[in-house]
Coordinates of C-alpha atoms and ligand atoms in Angstrom, one line a residue:
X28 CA 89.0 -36.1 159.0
X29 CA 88.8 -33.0 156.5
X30 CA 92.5 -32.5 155.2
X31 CA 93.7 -30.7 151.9
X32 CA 96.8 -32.1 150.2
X33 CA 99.2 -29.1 149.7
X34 CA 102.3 -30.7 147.7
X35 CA 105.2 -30.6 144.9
X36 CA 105.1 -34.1 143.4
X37 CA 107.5 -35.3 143.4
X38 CA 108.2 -38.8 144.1
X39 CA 107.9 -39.5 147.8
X40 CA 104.9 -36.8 147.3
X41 CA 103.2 -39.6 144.4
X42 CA 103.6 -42.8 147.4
X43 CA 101.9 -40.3 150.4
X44 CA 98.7 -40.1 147.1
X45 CA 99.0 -43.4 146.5
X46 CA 99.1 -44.0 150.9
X47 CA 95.9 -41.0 151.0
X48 CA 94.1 -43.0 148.1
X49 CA 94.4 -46.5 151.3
X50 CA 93.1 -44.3 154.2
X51 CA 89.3 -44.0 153.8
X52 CA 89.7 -42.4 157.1
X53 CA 90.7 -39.3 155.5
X54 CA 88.4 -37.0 153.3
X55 CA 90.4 -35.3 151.0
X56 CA 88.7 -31.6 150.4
X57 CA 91.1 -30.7 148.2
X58 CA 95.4 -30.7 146.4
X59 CA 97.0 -27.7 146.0
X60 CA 100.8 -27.7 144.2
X61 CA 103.3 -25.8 145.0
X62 CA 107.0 -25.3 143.2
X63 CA 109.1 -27.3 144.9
X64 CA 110.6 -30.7 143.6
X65 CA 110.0 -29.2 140.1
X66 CA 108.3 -26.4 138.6
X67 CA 104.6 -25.7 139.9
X68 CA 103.5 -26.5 136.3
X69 CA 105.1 -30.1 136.2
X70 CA 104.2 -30.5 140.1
X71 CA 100.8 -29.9 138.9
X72 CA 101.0 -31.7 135.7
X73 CA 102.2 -35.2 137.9
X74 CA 99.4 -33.9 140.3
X75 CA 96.6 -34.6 137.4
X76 CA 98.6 -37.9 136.4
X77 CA 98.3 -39.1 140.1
X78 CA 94.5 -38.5 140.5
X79 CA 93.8 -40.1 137.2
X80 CA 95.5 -43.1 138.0
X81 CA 93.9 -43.4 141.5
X82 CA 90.5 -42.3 140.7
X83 CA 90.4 -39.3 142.8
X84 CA 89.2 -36.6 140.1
X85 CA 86.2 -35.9 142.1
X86 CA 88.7 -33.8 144.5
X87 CA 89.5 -30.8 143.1
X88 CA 93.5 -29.5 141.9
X89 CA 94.0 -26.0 142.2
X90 CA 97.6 -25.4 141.2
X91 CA 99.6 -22.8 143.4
X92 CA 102.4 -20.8 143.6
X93 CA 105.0 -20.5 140.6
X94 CA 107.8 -19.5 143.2
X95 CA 108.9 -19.0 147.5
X96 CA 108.0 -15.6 148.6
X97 CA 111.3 -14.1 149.0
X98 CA 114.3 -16.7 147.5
X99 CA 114.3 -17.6 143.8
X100 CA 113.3 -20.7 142.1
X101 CA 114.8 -24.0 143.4
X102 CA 114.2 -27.3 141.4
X103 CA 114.9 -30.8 142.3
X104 CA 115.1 -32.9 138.9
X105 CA 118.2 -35.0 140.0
X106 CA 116.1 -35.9 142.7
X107 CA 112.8 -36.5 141.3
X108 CA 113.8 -37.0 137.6
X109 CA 112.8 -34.2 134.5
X110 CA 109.2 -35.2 134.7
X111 CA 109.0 -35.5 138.9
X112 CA 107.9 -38.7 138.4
X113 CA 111.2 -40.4 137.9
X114 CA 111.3 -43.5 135.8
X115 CA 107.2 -43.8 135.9
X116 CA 105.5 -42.8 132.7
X117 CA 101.9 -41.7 133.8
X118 CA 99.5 -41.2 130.5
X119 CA 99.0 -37.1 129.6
X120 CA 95.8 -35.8 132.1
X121 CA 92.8 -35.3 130.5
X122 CA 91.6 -33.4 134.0
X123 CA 91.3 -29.7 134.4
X124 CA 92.7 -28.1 137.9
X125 CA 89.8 -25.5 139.1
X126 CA 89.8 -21.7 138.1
X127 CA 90.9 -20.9 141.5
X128 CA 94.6 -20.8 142.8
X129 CA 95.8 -22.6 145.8
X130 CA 95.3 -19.7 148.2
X131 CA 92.4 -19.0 147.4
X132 CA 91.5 -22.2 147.5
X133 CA 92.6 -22.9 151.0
X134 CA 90.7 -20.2 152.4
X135 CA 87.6 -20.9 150.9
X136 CA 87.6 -24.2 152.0
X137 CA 89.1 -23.2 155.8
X138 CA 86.3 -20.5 155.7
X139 CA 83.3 -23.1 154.6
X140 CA 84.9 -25.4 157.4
X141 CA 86.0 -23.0 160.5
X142 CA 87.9 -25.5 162.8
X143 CA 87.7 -28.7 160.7
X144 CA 90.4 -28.6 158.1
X145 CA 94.0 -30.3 158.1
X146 CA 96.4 -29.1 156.0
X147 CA 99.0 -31.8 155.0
X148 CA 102.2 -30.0 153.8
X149 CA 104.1 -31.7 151.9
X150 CA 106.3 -29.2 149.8
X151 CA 107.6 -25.9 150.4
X152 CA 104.4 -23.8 152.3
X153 CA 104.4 -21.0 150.4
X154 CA 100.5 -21.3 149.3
X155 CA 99.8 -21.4 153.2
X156 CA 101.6 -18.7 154.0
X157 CA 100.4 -16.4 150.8
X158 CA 96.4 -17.9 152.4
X159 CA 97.5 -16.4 155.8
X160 CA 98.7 -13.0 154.8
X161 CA 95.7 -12.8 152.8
X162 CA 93.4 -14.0 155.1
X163 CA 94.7 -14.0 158.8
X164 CA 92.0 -15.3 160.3
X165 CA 92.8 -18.8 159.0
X166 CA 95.1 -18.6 162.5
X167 CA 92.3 -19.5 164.1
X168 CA 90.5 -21.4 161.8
X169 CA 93.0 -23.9 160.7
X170 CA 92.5 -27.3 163.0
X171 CA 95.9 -28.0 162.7
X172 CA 99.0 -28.4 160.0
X173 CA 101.3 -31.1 159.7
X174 CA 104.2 -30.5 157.9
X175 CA 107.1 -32.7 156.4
X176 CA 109.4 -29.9 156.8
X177 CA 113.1 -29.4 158.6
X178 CA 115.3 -31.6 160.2
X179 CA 116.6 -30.9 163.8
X180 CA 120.2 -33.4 164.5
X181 CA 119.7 -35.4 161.0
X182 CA 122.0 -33.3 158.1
X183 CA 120.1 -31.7 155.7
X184 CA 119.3 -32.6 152.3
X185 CA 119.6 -29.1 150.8
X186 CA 122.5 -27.7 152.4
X187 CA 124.7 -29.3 155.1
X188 CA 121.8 -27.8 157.8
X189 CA 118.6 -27.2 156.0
X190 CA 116.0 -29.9 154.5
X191 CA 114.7 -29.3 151.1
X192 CA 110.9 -28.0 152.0
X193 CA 112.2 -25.4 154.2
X194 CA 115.3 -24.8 151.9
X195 CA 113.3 -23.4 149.2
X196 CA 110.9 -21.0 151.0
X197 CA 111.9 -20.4 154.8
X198 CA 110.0 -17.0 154.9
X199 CA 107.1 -19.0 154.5
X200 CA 107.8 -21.6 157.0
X201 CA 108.6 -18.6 159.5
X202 CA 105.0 -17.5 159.0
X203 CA 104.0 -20.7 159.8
X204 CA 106.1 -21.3 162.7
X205 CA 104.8 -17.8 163.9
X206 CA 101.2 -17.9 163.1
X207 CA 100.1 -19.8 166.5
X208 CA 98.5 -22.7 164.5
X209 CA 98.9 -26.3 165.7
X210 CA 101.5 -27.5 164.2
X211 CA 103.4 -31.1 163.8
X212 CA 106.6 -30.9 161.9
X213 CA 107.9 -34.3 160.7
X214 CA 111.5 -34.1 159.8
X215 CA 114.6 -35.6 158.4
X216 CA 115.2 -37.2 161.5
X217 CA 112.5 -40.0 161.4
X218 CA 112.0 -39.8 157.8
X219 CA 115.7 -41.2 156.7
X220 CA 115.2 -44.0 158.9
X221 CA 112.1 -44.7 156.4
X222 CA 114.3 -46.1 153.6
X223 CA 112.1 -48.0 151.1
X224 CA 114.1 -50.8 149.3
X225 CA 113.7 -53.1 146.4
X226 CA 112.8 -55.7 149.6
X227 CA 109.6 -53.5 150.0
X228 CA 108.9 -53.2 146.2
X229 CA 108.5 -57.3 146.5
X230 CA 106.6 -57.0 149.7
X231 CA 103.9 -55.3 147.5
X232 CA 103.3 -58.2 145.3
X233 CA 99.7 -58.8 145.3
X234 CA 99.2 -54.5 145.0
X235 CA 97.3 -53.6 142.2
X236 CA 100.0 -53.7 139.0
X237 CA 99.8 -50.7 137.5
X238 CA 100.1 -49.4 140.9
X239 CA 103.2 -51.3 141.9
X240 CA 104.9 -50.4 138.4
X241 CA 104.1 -47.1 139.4
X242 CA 105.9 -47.3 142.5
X243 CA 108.9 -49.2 141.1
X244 CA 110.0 -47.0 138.3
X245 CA 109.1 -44.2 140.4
X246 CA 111.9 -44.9 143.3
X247 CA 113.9 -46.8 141.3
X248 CA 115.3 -42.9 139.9
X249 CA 114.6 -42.3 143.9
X250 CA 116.9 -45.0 144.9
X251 CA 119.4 -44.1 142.1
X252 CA 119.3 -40.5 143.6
X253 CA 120.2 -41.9 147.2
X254 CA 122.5 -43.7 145.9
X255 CA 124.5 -41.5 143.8
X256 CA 123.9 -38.1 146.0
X257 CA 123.4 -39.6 149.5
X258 CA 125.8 -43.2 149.3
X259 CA 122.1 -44.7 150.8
X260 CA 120.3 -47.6 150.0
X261 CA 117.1 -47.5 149.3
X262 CA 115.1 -44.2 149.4
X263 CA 113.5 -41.9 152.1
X264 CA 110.6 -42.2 152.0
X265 CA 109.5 -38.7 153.7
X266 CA 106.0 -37.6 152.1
X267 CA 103.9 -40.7 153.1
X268 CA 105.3 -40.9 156.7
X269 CA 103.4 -37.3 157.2
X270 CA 100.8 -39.1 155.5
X271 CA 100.5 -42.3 157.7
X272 CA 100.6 -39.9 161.0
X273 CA 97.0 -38.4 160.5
X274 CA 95.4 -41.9 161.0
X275 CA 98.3 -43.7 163.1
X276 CA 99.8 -41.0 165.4
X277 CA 101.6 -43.7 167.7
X278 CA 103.8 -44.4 164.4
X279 CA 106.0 -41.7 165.7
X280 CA 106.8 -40.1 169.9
X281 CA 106.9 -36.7 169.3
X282 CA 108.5 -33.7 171.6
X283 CA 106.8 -30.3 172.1
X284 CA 109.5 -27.4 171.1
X285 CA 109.9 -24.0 170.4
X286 CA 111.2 -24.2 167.1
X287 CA 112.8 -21.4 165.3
X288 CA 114.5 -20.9 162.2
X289 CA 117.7 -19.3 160.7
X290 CA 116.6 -16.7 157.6
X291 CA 119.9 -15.0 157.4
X292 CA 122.6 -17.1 158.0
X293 CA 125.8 -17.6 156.0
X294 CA 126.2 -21.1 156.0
X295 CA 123.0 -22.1 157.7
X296 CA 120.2 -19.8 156.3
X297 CA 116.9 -22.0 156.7
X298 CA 118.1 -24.3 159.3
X299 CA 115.3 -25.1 161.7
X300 CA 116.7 -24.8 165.5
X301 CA 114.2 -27.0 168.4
X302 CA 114.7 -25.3 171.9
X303 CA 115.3 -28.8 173.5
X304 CA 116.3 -27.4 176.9
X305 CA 114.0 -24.7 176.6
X306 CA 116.6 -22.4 176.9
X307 CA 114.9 -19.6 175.3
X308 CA 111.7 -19.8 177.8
X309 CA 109.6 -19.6 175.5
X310 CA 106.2 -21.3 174.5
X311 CA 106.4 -24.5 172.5
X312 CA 105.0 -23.8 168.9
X313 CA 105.5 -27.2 167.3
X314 CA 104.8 -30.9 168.0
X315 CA 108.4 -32.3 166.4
X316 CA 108.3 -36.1 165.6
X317 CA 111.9 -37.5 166.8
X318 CA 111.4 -41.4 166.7
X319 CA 109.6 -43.5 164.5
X320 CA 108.4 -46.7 164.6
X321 CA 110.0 -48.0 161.3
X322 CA 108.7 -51.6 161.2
X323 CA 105.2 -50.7 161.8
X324 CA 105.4 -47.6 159.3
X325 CA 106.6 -49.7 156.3
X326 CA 104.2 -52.5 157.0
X327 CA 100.9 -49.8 157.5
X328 CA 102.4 -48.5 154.2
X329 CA 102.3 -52.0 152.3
X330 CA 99.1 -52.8 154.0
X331 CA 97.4 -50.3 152.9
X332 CA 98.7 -49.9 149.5
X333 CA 97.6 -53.4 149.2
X334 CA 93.7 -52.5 149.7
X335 CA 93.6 -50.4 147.0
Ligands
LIG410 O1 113.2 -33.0 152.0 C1 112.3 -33.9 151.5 C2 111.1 -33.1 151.1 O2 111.4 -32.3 150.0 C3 110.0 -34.1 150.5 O3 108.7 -33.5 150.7 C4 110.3 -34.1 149.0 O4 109.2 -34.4 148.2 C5 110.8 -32.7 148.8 O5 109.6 -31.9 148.6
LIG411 CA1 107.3 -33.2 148.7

């Protein structure tokens, strides 16, 4: 399976690297950052860290867009800590990213690979949408997009309606939504059921150690976060769950909706809506995962991790 990695780590983005690095059944073509949890520079910055620290600088980092098409900036350091890494120290890259930008990148690699490529969103999508205004054929090119992205009953995360992806660039998630491409959404609803605790940190003794430190210090700001912000224990664990669904679909039962979304709302501008009772009569656009298999999700997660 031919995926790129489009992402703003970001801590829950750094565990769904470390979860890519333990599924040999993907081939990753290429990462492309986005702004998002922090600034595209940091994102890509912790993007370089990542790839040193899992051996994965064969696959090249093309870093992406500095801000959402239409909104300003948004950042997320209480979230994700000043670095994006939380607690974790990571040593300074010595890797390059690649001339190229993330667009660009994406259709190059779509282009090369009509049909073949899934893109795993994991941040805001404003590189895949600025790929398909320039290139519309991608449309039809695309195999398919899965997208950590929204949340449909679960509150939001960035406003009392809207999940942070979405919250930061919903003009490019309405491109997506409209652009007729296959598209899985995985949203708050299953992912804050995935709360990684201290009890999983233990589960992973055995895991490689600078690995496991990794993922320590790295949620341990998460969990302080979720704590603080959220009154949750533990920490959603959102990015990897998108992750884990490429290679273990039945981790999750999805529903097929027509799922729109709010760009002009007072008090619920980028809220995603799902037409559950089809009331609109219109065309399902989205595969929407709406229960998870929690158990078997954390243990694939600790498995894996375990093989590196
Ligand atoms: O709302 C959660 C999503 O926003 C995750 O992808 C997290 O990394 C942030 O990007
Ligand atoms: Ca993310």
């Amino acid at each position: 399976m031919k995926v790129i990695l489009d992402t703003d780590p970001g801590i829950d983005d750094a565990l769904a690297f470390i979860l890519l690095k333990a599924m040999p059944e993907v081939s990753l073509q290429a990462i492309t950052t986005t702004h998002g949890n922090t600034t595209v520079e940091k994102c890509t910055t912790n993007a370089l860290k990542l790839v040193e620290l899992l051996g994965m600088t064969d696959i090249p980092v093309a870093m992406g867009a500095t801000e959402p098409l239409v909104k300003t900036l948004s950042v997320a350091e209480e979230t994700h800590g000043d670095t994006g890494l939380g607690h974790a120290v990571l040593p300074h890259p010595t890797t390059k990213i690649v001339e190229v930008n993330a667009a660009n990148l994406i259709i190059d690699i779509v282009n090369a690979n009509p049909g073949e490529i899934t893109i795993l969103c994991i941040g805001p999508v404003t590189n895949l949408a600025l790929a398909l205004l320039k290139d519309p054929t991608l449309r039809k090119k695309i195999k398919n997009v899965v997208s950590m992205a929204g949340t449909i009953h679960y509150p939001g995360n960035a406003t009392p309606s809207s999940e942070y992806n979405v919250f930061c660039d919903p003009e490019s998630f309405d491109i997506l939504l409209r652009s007729g491409i296959d598209l899985t959404i995985v949203p708050l609803d299953v992912t804050y059921q995935c709360l990684f605790t201290k009890a999983h940190i233990e589960r992973l003794a055995g895991a490689r150690e600078d690995i496991r430190n990794f993922i320590d210090r790295s949620t341990a700001f998460y969990m302080e976060f979720h704590a603080e912000y959220q009154g949750i224990e533990g920490c959603a664990i959102n990015d990897p769950l998108a992750a884990a669904i490429l290679v273990k679909p039945d981790l999750v039962k999805m529903r097929d909706y027509y799922v729109d979304i709010e760009l002009r709302g007072e008090f619920t501008a980028a809220k995603i809506s799902a037409d559950h009772f089809n009331a609109s009569g219109k065309t399902a656009n989205a595969k929407v995962a709406m229960e998870v298999d929690v158990d078997a999700f954390m243990d694939f997660f600790i498995e894996r991790v375990k093989t590196i």
